[in-house]
Amino acid sequence: MTRALFNTVSVVTLLTLAGCPGPSGDTESGSASDSASSSGTTDGTDPTANPTATDPVTTTETDPTGMTAGDSESGTTVNPTNPTETTTLAMPDCTADDQCADADAPFCVDEKCVACDQADAAACAVKDAAAPVCSEGACVQCSADDKALCQGNKPVCGADNTCAACTQHPECPDSACNLETGACFGLEYVIYVDKAAPCDVGDGTMAMPFCKIGQAFDKMLGDDVALGWTIKIKSGSYVEDPLVVPDGALVAMSSWDGIQPKIRATPGSGMPTLSVSNATSLYLDRLAFNLNDESHGLVCALSKVWIDGTRMASNAGQGYESTECDTWIRNSVIFKNGSGGLASYGAGQTWITNTYVTGNGTQNLDDYGGIRTSQGNEMHIRYSTVANNLTGTGPRSLHCTADAAPTEIRNSVLIAFTSMNSVDCPGGTFSNSALDEGAIDGDTNLIATVDDLVNFFNPPNNGVYTALPGTALDGLALWVKGDPMIDFDGTTRVNTDGEKDFAGADKP
């Protein structure tokens, strides 16, 4: 600012110029007589004396804006009608975003630092492309309204507003989740099947679905079977020629409408309802493989199978059998299969979590009842309920042959109608479980009896034993990182490392 400065002339000077004599008084250096003698005047007066004060005469710069020379330009002003009155103006917090150091208020709006919900809608995207969305006043990677921002192998917007891998099929509602990579299967490779649709006219689209599941496999064979296909199957009862997944395929078979479609092989075929082999990766979600009158529900060889929310029941053979496969079974029911629940042979791993294996085998069967692992298979049974399986003389709940790889049983319930030979697993490690055999005083397990099927559970419903509250199963399990966050029917578990939890597949 350039100031127009004026020198204020002393009052005495103005009076002298006007021809008026100045009043007598003290001068700067002493009395009037001393001044007269030293100055050589004859009338005894000093025309330069201050007529009203003894202080030295000073000159003051005045500013037409109201500011004095002593004022700065920091926002303080002087009232021109009352020079003793000053006002301090508030300075702006900012004039640009980079002047806002508070991470909770990083945007400059109207000279104030504010959060993103008070800034322009595109403010977050301009500031950081990796956090382009404003949610509850913070810039984040995604939100419930901007899920489409999550792509690739992180297609899910999590509760912490960051993109994450999918871990269950409902997180990819229009296709299915590739549980190995965390990506959703491509929408361009979805095939639809509806038993009620007209046959021989469908093309597998949603508008014109196939009427048979086998037609979906035929369509895959006309292209690259490893592209990542999803077969959406509408609820209904499907009687199919024995289904064989194409070798080397990457495919998911899932319920179209959320209700389990019931699938069985043509009566008298003598083959498993569904077979998978030779380096195939198969995902099953909310399906039912029931009532095969001569063979097994599902058979795997040299492949990988993920089984979620699926039922394998009332098959003449086994519910599931694998040879040199990696298998993951979650939130499923293996019930009332004549030749046993599930058996895993050869190299590979079998993981059984939040699953019921109940009512399998018969008293005429001398092999095994619920679960078998053999020939180097590694098995993990966690948070599962293995109950009321039968044999004549063989192990009713769990059989680990001498050549089986180490077996882990944790946070589970294994109870049969007789404790004799219920568990035969010399290589097994048991912890925090209710067992009708194998528990010893002082360990983390609970000795159970057949009576506990009534004490611990409600009456079974199609193989599912829902747990009663307030029993010895409460606090028996120990939840650790990596354990399931929900139980069989979706009830939240403790989800805190080292906390006690409810043992078995269900939590009241």
PDB file of C-alpha atoms in Angstrom, residues 36-256:
ATOM      1  CA  ALA A  36      15.668  35.593  25.844  1.00  0.00           C
ATOM      2  CA  SER A  37      19.143  36.286  26.951  1.00  0.00           C
ATOM      3  CA  SER A  38      20.572  33.486  24.958  1.00  0.00           C
ATOM      4  CA  SER A  39      18.662  34.404  21.842  1.00  0.00           C
ATOM      5  CA  GLY A  40      19.249  38.115  21.982  1.00  0.00           C
ATOM      6  CA  THR A  41      15.536  39.113  21.889  1.00  0.00           C
ATOM      7  CA  THR A  42      14.343  42.310  23.612  1.00  0.00           C
ATOM      8  CA  ASP A  43      10.660  41.513  24.326  1.00  0.00           C
ATOM      9  CA  GLY A  44      11.312  38.454  26.559  1.00  0.00           C
ATOM     10  CA  THR A  45       9.241  36.055  24.482  1.00  0.00           C
ATOM     11  CA  ASP A  46      10.186  32.999  22.399  1.00  0.00           C
ATOM     12  CA  PRO A  47       8.145  32.667  19.253  1.00  0.00           C
ATOM     13  CA  THR A  48       8.944  28.908  19.124  1.00  0.00           C
ATOM     14  CA  ALA A  49       7.732  28.024  22.636  1.00  0.00           C
ATOM     15  CA  ASN A  50       4.885  25.447  23.049  1.00  0.00           C
ATOM     16  CA  PRO A  51       1.929  27.479  24.343  1.00  0.00           C
ATOM     17  CA  THR A  52       0.208  24.478  26.061  1.00  0.00           C
ATOM     18  CA  ALA A  53       2.804  21.909  27.151  1.00  0.00           C
ATOM     19  CA  THR A  54       6.351  21.525  28.255  1.00  0.00           C
ATOM     20  CA  ASP A  55       6.854  18.333  26.126  1.00  0.00           C
ATOM     21  CA  PRO A  56       8.837  18.601  22.899  1.00  0.00           C
ATOM     22  CA  VAL A  57       6.829  19.388  19.805  1.00  0.00           C
ATOM     23  CA  THR A  58       6.607  16.416  17.477  1.00  0.00           C
ATOM     24  CA  THR A  59       5.215  15.852  14.050  1.00  0.00           C
ATOM     25  CA  THR A  60       2.778  13.009  13.300  1.00  0.00           C
ATOM     26  CA  GLU A  61       2.166  11.287   9.991  1.00  0.00           C
ATOM     27  CA  THR A  62      -1.518  10.837   9.258  1.00  0.00           C
ATOM     28  CA  ASP A  63      -3.029   8.384   6.843  1.00  0.00           C
ATOM     29  CA  PRO A  64      -6.229   9.154   5.030  1.00  0.00           C
ATOM     30  CA  THR A  65      -7.156   5.479   5.351  1.00  0.00           C
ATOM     31  CA  GLY A  66      -7.275   5.732   9.119  1.00  0.00           C
ATOM     32  CA  MET A  67      -4.028   3.813   9.742  1.00  0.00           C
ATOM     33  CA  THR A  68      -1.081   5.375  11.508  1.00  0.00           C
ATOM     34  CA  ALA A  69       2.557   4.802  10.680  1.00  0.00           C
ATOM     35  CA  GLY A  70       2.737   2.409  13.657  1.00  0.00           C
ATOM     36  CA  ASP A  71      -0.051   0.175  12.305  1.00  0.00           C
ATOM     37  CA  SER A  72       0.777  -2.953  10.310  1.00  0.00           C
ATOM     38  CA  GLU A  73      -1.209  -4.485   7.499  1.00  0.00           C
ATOM     39  CA  SER A  74      -2.131  -7.611   9.542  1.00  0.00           C
ATOM     40  CA  GLY A  75      -5.765  -6.687   9.916  1.00  0.00           C
ATOM     41  CA  THR A  76      -5.728  -3.900  12.597  1.00  0.00           C
ATOM     42  CA  THR A  77      -7.500  -0.648  11.620  1.00  0.00           C
ATOM     43  CA  VAL A  78      -8.034   2.735  13.332  1.00  0.00           C
ATOM     44  CA  ASN A  79     -11.418   4.417  13.444  1.00  0.00           C
ATOM     45  CA  PRO A  80     -10.829   7.820  11.719  1.00  0.00           C
ATOM     46  CA  THR A  81     -13.463   9.509  13.908  1.00  0.00           C
ATOM     47  CA  ASN A  82     -11.938   8.078  17.084  1.00  0.00           C
ATOM     48  CA  PRO A  83      -8.195   7.512  16.742  1.00  0.00           C
ATOM     49  CA  THR A  84      -8.030   5.594  20.044  1.00  0.00           C
ATOM     50  CA  GLU A  85     -10.462   2.925  18.825  1.00  0.00           C
ATOM     51  CA  THR A  86      -9.006  -0.048  16.852  1.00  0.00           C
ATOM     52  CA  THR A  87     -10.580  -3.151  15.294  1.00  0.00           C
ATOM     53  CA  THR A  88      -8.801  -6.473  14.560  1.00  0.00           C
ATOM     54  CA  LEU A  89     -10.123  -8.223  11.430  1.00  0.00           C
ATOM     55  CA  ALA A  90     -10.149 -12.093  11.328  1.00  0.00           C
ATOM     56  CA  MET A  91      -7.539 -13.465   8.942  1.00  0.00           C
ATOM     57  CA  PRO A  92      -8.566 -16.318   6.559  1.00  0.00           C
ATOM     58  CA  ASP A  93      -7.666 -19.917   7.513  1.00  0.00           C
ATOM     59  CA  CYS A  94      -6.567 -20.617   3.991  1.00  0.00           C
ATOM     60  CA  THR A  95      -6.664 -19.542   0.409  1.00  0.00           C
ATOM     61  CA  ALA A  96      -5.734 -22.945  -1.083  1.00  0.00           C
ATOM     62  CA  ASP A  97      -6.074 -26.643  -0.138  1.00  0.00           C
ATOM     63  CA  ASP A  98      -2.346 -27.054   0.481  1.00  0.00           C
ATOM     64  CA  GLN A  99      -2.632 -24.635   3.416  1.00  0.00           C
ATOM     65  CA  CYS A 100      -4.961 -27.059   5.262  1.00  0.00           C
ATOM     66  CA  ALA A 101      -2.746 -29.328   7.368  1.00  0.00           C
ATOM     67  CA  ASP A 102      -5.528 -31.117   9.281  1.00  0.00           C
ATOM     68  CA  ALA A 103      -6.182 -34.505   7.687  1.00  0.00           C
ATOM     69  CA  ASP A 104      -9.816 -34.323   8.824  1.00  0.00           C
ATOM     70  CA  ALA A 105     -10.310 -30.957   7.084  1.00  0.00           C
ATOM     71  CA  PRO A 106      -8.053 -30.925   4.013  1.00  0.00           C
ATOM     72  CA  PHE A 107     -10.102 -28.686   1.698  1.00  0.00           C
ATOM     73  CA  CYS A 108     -10.178 -24.873   1.557  1.00  0.00           C
ATOM     74  CA  VAL A 109     -13.709 -23.570   1.013  1.00  0.00           C
ATOM     75  CA  ASP A 110     -14.580 -19.887   1.553  1.00  0.00           C
ATOM     76  CA  GLU A 111     -11.222 -19.386   3.295  1.00  0.00           C
ATOM     77  CA  LYS A 112     -12.015 -22.171   5.816  1.00  0.00           C
ATOM     78  CA  CYS A 113     -10.467 -25.662   6.059  1.00  0.00           C
ATOM     79  CA  VAL A 114     -13.299 -28.191   5.873  1.00  0.00           C
ATOM     80  CA  ALA A 115     -13.984 -31.929   5.443  1.00  0.00           C
ATOM     81  CA  CYS A 116     -14.872 -33.363   2.044  1.00  0.00           C
ATOM     82  CA  ASP A 117     -18.611 -33.386   2.733  1.00  0.00           C
ATOM     83  CA  GLN A 118     -18.499 -29.581   2.757  1.00  0.00           C
ATOM     84  CA  ALA A 119     -16.407 -29.362  -0.410  1.00  0.00           C
ATOM     85  CA  ASP A 120     -17.123 -29.882  -4.089  1.00  0.00           C
ATOM     86  CA  ALA A 121     -18.400 -33.346  -5.045  1.00  0.00           C
ATOM     87  CA  ALA A 122     -15.250 -34.033  -7.068  1.00  0.00           C
ATOM     88  CA  ALA A 123     -12.872 -32.734  -4.388  1.00  0.00           C
ATOM     89  CA  CYS A 124     -11.677 -36.179  -3.240  1.00  0.00           C
ATOM     90  CA  ALA A 125     -11.046 -37.419  -6.773  1.00  0.00           C
ATOM     91  CA  VAL A 126      -9.026 -34.294  -7.582  1.00  0.00           C
ATOM     92  CA  LYS A 127      -7.007 -34.584  -4.384  1.00  0.00           C
ATOM     93  CA  ASP A 128      -6.218 -38.342  -4.556  1.00  0.00           C
ATOM     94  CA  ALA A 129      -7.254 -40.726  -7.315  1.00  0.00           C
ATOM     95  CA  ALA A 130      -6.740 -43.644  -4.887  1.00  0.00           C
ATOM     96  CA  ALA A 131      -9.421 -42.258  -2.533  1.00  0.00           C
ATOM     97  CA  PRO A 132     -11.933 -40.599  -4.861  1.00  0.00           C
ATOM     98  CA  VAL A 133     -15.124 -40.941  -2.773  1.00  0.00           C
ATOM     99  CA  CYS A 134     -16.351 -38.846   0.140  1.00  0.00           C
ATOM    100  CA  SER A 135     -17.992 -40.945   2.848  1.00  0.00           C
ATOM    101  CA  GLU A 136     -18.947 -39.523   6.247  1.00  0.00           C
ATOM    102  CA  GLY A 137     -16.560 -36.608   5.815  1.00  0.00           C
ATOM    103  CA  ALA A 138     -13.517 -38.649   4.749  1.00  0.00           C
ATOM    104  CA  CYS A 139     -12.012 -39.418   1.348  1.00  0.00           C
ATOM    105  CA  VAL A 140     -12.072 -43.196   0.872  1.00  0.00           C
ATOM    106  CA  GLN A 141     -11.492 -45.811  -1.793  1.00  0.00           C
ATOM    107  CA  CYS A 142     -15.158 -46.815  -2.137  1.00  0.00           C
ATOM    108  CA  SER A 143     -18.551 -46.682  -0.468  1.00  0.00           C
ATOM    109  CA  ALA A 144     -21.859 -48.520  -0.535  1.00  0.00           C
ATOM    110  CA  ASP A 145     -23.017 -46.171  -3.293  1.00  0.00           C
ATOM    111  CA  ASP A 146     -19.814 -46.512  -5.337  1.00  0.00           C
ATOM    112  CA  LYS A 147     -19.126 -50.257  -5.294  1.00  0.00           C
ATOM    113  CA  ALA A 148     -18.364 -50.216  -9.005  1.00  0.00           C
ATOM    114  CA  LEU A 149     -15.047 -48.519  -8.209  1.00  0.00           C
ATOM    115  CA  CYS A 150     -13.795 -51.901  -6.917  1.00  0.00           C
ATOM    116  CA  GLN A 151     -12.585 -54.051  -9.790  1.00  0.00           C
ATOM    117  CA  GLY A 152     -10.248 -56.930 -10.656  1.00  0.00           C
ATOM    118  CA  ASN A 153      -9.180 -59.162  -7.796  1.00  0.00           C
ATOM    119  CA  LYS A 154     -10.589 -56.671  -5.269  1.00  0.00           C
ATOM    120  CA  PRO A 155     -14.214 -56.326  -6.348  1.00  0.00           C
ATOM    121  CA  VAL A 156     -15.821 -55.904  -2.913  1.00  0.00           C
ATOM    122  CA  CYS A 157     -16.189 -52.641  -0.985  1.00  0.00           C
ATOM    123  CA  GLY A 158     -15.594 -53.634   2.625  1.00  0.00           C
ATOM    124  CA  ALA A 159     -16.910 -52.145   5.836  1.00  0.00           C
ATOM    125  CA  ASP A 160     -13.731 -50.066   6.109  1.00  0.00           C
ATOM    126  CA  ASN A 161     -14.444 -48.436   2.705  1.00  0.00           C
ATOM    127  CA  THR A 162     -11.534 -50.169   1.009  1.00  0.00           C
ATOM    128  CA  CYS A 163     -11.672 -52.581  -1.932  1.00  0.00           C
ATOM    129  CA  ALA A 164     -11.073 -56.228  -1.029  1.00  0.00           C
ATOM    130  CA  ALA A 165     -11.103 -59.698  -2.551  1.00  0.00           C
ATOM    131  CA  CYS A 166     -14.384 -61.591  -2.587  1.00  0.00           C
ATOM    132  CA  THR A 167     -14.573 -64.477  -0.119  1.00  0.00           C
ATOM    133  CA  GLN A 168     -18.099 -65.756  -0.775  1.00  0.00           C
ATOM    134  CA  HIS A 169     -20.317 -66.046  -3.830  1.00  0.00           C
ATOM    135  CA  PRO A 170     -23.070 -63.592  -2.785  1.00  0.00           C
ATOM    136  CA  GLU A 171     -20.440 -60.846  -3.016  1.00  0.00           C
ATOM    137  CA  CYS A 172     -20.553 -61.414  -6.791  1.00  0.00           C
ATOM    138  CA  PRO A 173     -24.351 -61.584  -7.224  1.00  0.00           C
ATOM    139  CA  ASP A 174     -24.347 -61.553 -11.041  1.00  0.00           C
ATOM    140  CA  SER A 175     -21.783 -64.340 -11.413  1.00  0.00           C
ATOM    141  CA  ALA A 176     -19.694 -66.115  -8.758  1.00  0.00           C
ATOM    142  CA  CYS A 177     -16.517 -65.597  -6.759  1.00  0.00           C
ATOM    143  CA  ASN A 178     -13.223 -67.116  -7.799  1.00  0.00           C
ATOM    144  CA  LEU A 179     -12.168 -67.978  -4.266  1.00  0.00           C
ATOM    145  CA  GLU A 180      -8.564 -68.538  -5.324  1.00  0.00           C
ATOM    146  CA  THR A 181      -7.996 -65.124  -6.886  1.00  0.00           C
ATOM    147  CA  GLY A 182     -10.642 -63.051  -5.105  1.00  0.00           C
ATOM    148  CA  ALA A 183     -12.094 -61.808  -8.413  1.00  0.00           C
ATOM    149  CA  CYS A 184     -15.672 -62.138  -9.640  1.00  0.00           C
ATOM    150  CA  PHE A 185     -16.208 -64.358 -12.669  1.00  0.00           C
ATOM    151  CA  GLY A 186     -16.817 -62.441 -15.893  1.00  0.00           C
ATOM    152  CA  LEU A 187     -20.396 -61.439 -16.693  1.00  0.00           C
ATOM    153  CA  GLU A 188     -19.887 -62.377 -20.334  1.00  0.00           C
ATOM    154  CA  TYR A 189     -19.512 -66.059 -19.365  1.00  0.00           C
ATOM    155  CA  VAL A 190     -22.743 -66.605 -17.430  1.00  0.00           C
ATOM    156  CA  ILE A 191     -25.090 -69.400 -18.574  1.00  0.00           C
ATOM    157  CA  TYR A 192     -28.671 -69.703 -17.275  1.00  0.00           C
ATOM    158  CA  VAL A 193     -30.648 -72.919 -16.733  1.00  0.00           C
ATOM    159  CA  ASP A 194     -34.336 -73.187 -15.841  1.00  0.00           C
ATOM    160  CA  LYS A 195     -36.071 -76.562 -15.665  1.00  0.00           C
ATOM    161  CA  ALA A 196     -39.369 -74.873 -16.555  1.00  0.00           C
ATOM    162  CA  ALA A 197     -37.989 -73.271 -19.746  1.00  0.00           C
ATOM    163  CA  PRO A 198     -38.883 -74.704 -23.170  1.00  0.00           C
ATOM    164  CA  CYS A 199     -36.307 -77.267 -24.226  1.00  0.00           C
ATOM    165  CA  ASP A 200     -34.370 -77.192 -27.519  1.00  0.00           C
ATOM    166  CA  VAL A 201     -34.960 -73.466 -28.081  1.00  0.00           C
ATOM    167  CA  GLY A 202     -32.870 -71.842 -25.355  1.00  0.00           C
ATOM    168  CA  ASP A 203     -29.433 -70.347 -25.906  1.00  0.00           C
ATOM    169  CA  GLY A 204     -28.376 -70.104 -22.254  1.00  0.00           C
ATOM    170  CA  THR A 205     -29.096 -66.409 -21.844  1.00  0.00           C
ATOM    171  CA  MET A 206     -31.272 -65.066 -19.055  1.00  0.00           C
ATOM    172  CA  ALA A 207     -34.022 -64.374 -21.563  1.00  0.00           C
ATOM    173  CA  MET A 208     -33.796 -67.861 -23.142  1.00  0.00           C
ATOM    174  CA  PRO A 209     -32.287 -70.247 -20.575  1.00  0.00           C
ATOM    175  CA  PHE A 210     -31.447 -73.890 -21.184  1.00  0.00           C
ATOM    176  CA  CYS A 211     -33.745 -76.474 -19.602  1.00  0.00           C
ATOM    177  CA  LYS A 212     -30.913 -78.923 -18.752  1.00  0.00           C
ATOM    178  CA  ILE A 213     -27.656 -78.425 -16.856  1.00  0.00           C
ATOM    179  CA  GLY A 214     -25.835 -80.675 -19.316  1.00  0.00           C
ATOM    180  CA  GLN A 215     -26.544 -78.140 -22.085  1.00  0.00           C
ATOM    181  CA  ALA A 216     -24.472 -75.572 -20.186  1.00  0.00           C
ATOM    182  CA  PHE A 217     -21.459 -77.909 -20.232  1.00  0.00           C
ATOM    183  CA  ASP A 218     -21.960 -78.422 -23.983  1.00  0.00           C
ATOM    184  CA  LYS A 219     -21.889 -74.664 -24.527  1.00  0.00           C
ATOM    185  CA  MET A 220     -18.631 -74.383 -22.573  1.00  0.00           C
ATOM    186  CA  LEU A 221     -17.068 -77.052 -24.763  1.00  0.00           C
ATOM    187  CA  GLY A 222     -17.782 -74.874 -27.793  1.00  0.00           C
ATOM    188  CA  ASP A 223     -15.433 -72.245 -26.336  1.00  0.00           C
ATOM    189  CA  ASP A 224     -12.500 -72.157 -23.917  1.00  0.00           C
ATOM    190  CA  VAL A 225     -13.619 -74.089 -20.830  1.00  0.00           C
ATOM    191  CA  ALA A 226     -11.049 -72.288 -18.635  1.00  0.00           C
ATOM    192  CA  LEU A 227     -12.469 -68.772 -19.158  1.00  0.00           C
ATOM    193  CA  GLY A 228     -14.260 -68.749 -15.821  1.00  0.00           C
ATOM    194  CA  TRP A 229     -17.868 -69.745 -16.442  1.00  0.00           C
ATOM    195  CA  THR A 230     -20.855 -69.364 -14.135  1.00  0.00           C
ATOM    196  CA  ILE A 231     -23.864 -71.658 -14.514  1.00  0.00           C
ATOM    197  CA  LYS A 232     -26.913 -70.141 -12.803  1.00  0.00           C
ATOM    198  CA  ILE A 233     -29.498 -72.834 -12.024  1.00  0.00           C
ATOM    199  CA  LYS A 234     -33.069 -71.906 -11.076  1.00  0.00           C
ATOM    200  CA  SER A 235     -34.768 -73.825  -8.266  1.00  0.00           C
ATOM    201  CA  GLY A 236     -36.565 -77.027  -9.198  1.00  0.00           C
ATOM    202  CA  SER A 237     -35.926 -80.785  -9.421  1.00  0.00           C
ATOM    203  CA  TYR A 238     -33.487 -81.742 -12.180  1.00  0.00           C
ATOM    204  CA  VAL A 239     -33.109 -85.341 -13.319  1.00  0.00           C
ATOM    205  CA  GLU A 240     -30.008 -85.343 -15.517  1.00  0.00           C
ATOM    206  CA  ASP A 241     -27.844 -87.769 -17.371  1.00  0.00           C
ATOM    207  CA  PRO A 242     -24.782 -88.143 -15.115  1.00  0.00           C
ATOM    208  CA  LEU A 243     -23.069 -84.738 -15.231  1.00  0.00           C
ATOM    209  CA  VAL A 244     -19.364 -84.562 -16.088  1.00  0.00           C
ATOM    210  CA  VAL A 245     -17.575 -81.238 -15.794  1.00  0.00           C
ATOM    211  CA  PRO A 246     -15.254 -80.676 -18.798  1.00  0.00           C
ATOM    212  CA  ASP A 247     -11.627 -81.443 -17.985  1.00  0.00           C
ATOM    213  CA  GLY A 248      -9.535 -78.399 -17.181  1.00  0.00           C
ATOM    214  CA  ALA A 249     -12.577 -76.174 -16.734  1.00  0.00           C
ATOM    215  CA  LEU A 250     -12.854 -73.183 -14.438  1.00  0.00           C
ATOM    216  CA  VAL A 251     -16.547 -73.076 -13.592  1.00  0.00           C
ATOM    217  CA  ALA A 252     -19.014 -72.214 -10.861  1.00  0.00           C
ATOM    218  CA  MET A 253     -22.442 -73.783 -10.490  1.00  0.00           C
ATOM    219  CA  SER A 254     -24.732 -71.602  -8.415  1.00  0.00           C
ATOM    220  CA  SER A 255     -28.368 -71.146  -7.443  1.00  0.00           C
ATOM    221  CA  TRP A 256     -30.029 -68.578  -9.701  1.00  0.00           C
TER     222      TRP A 256
END
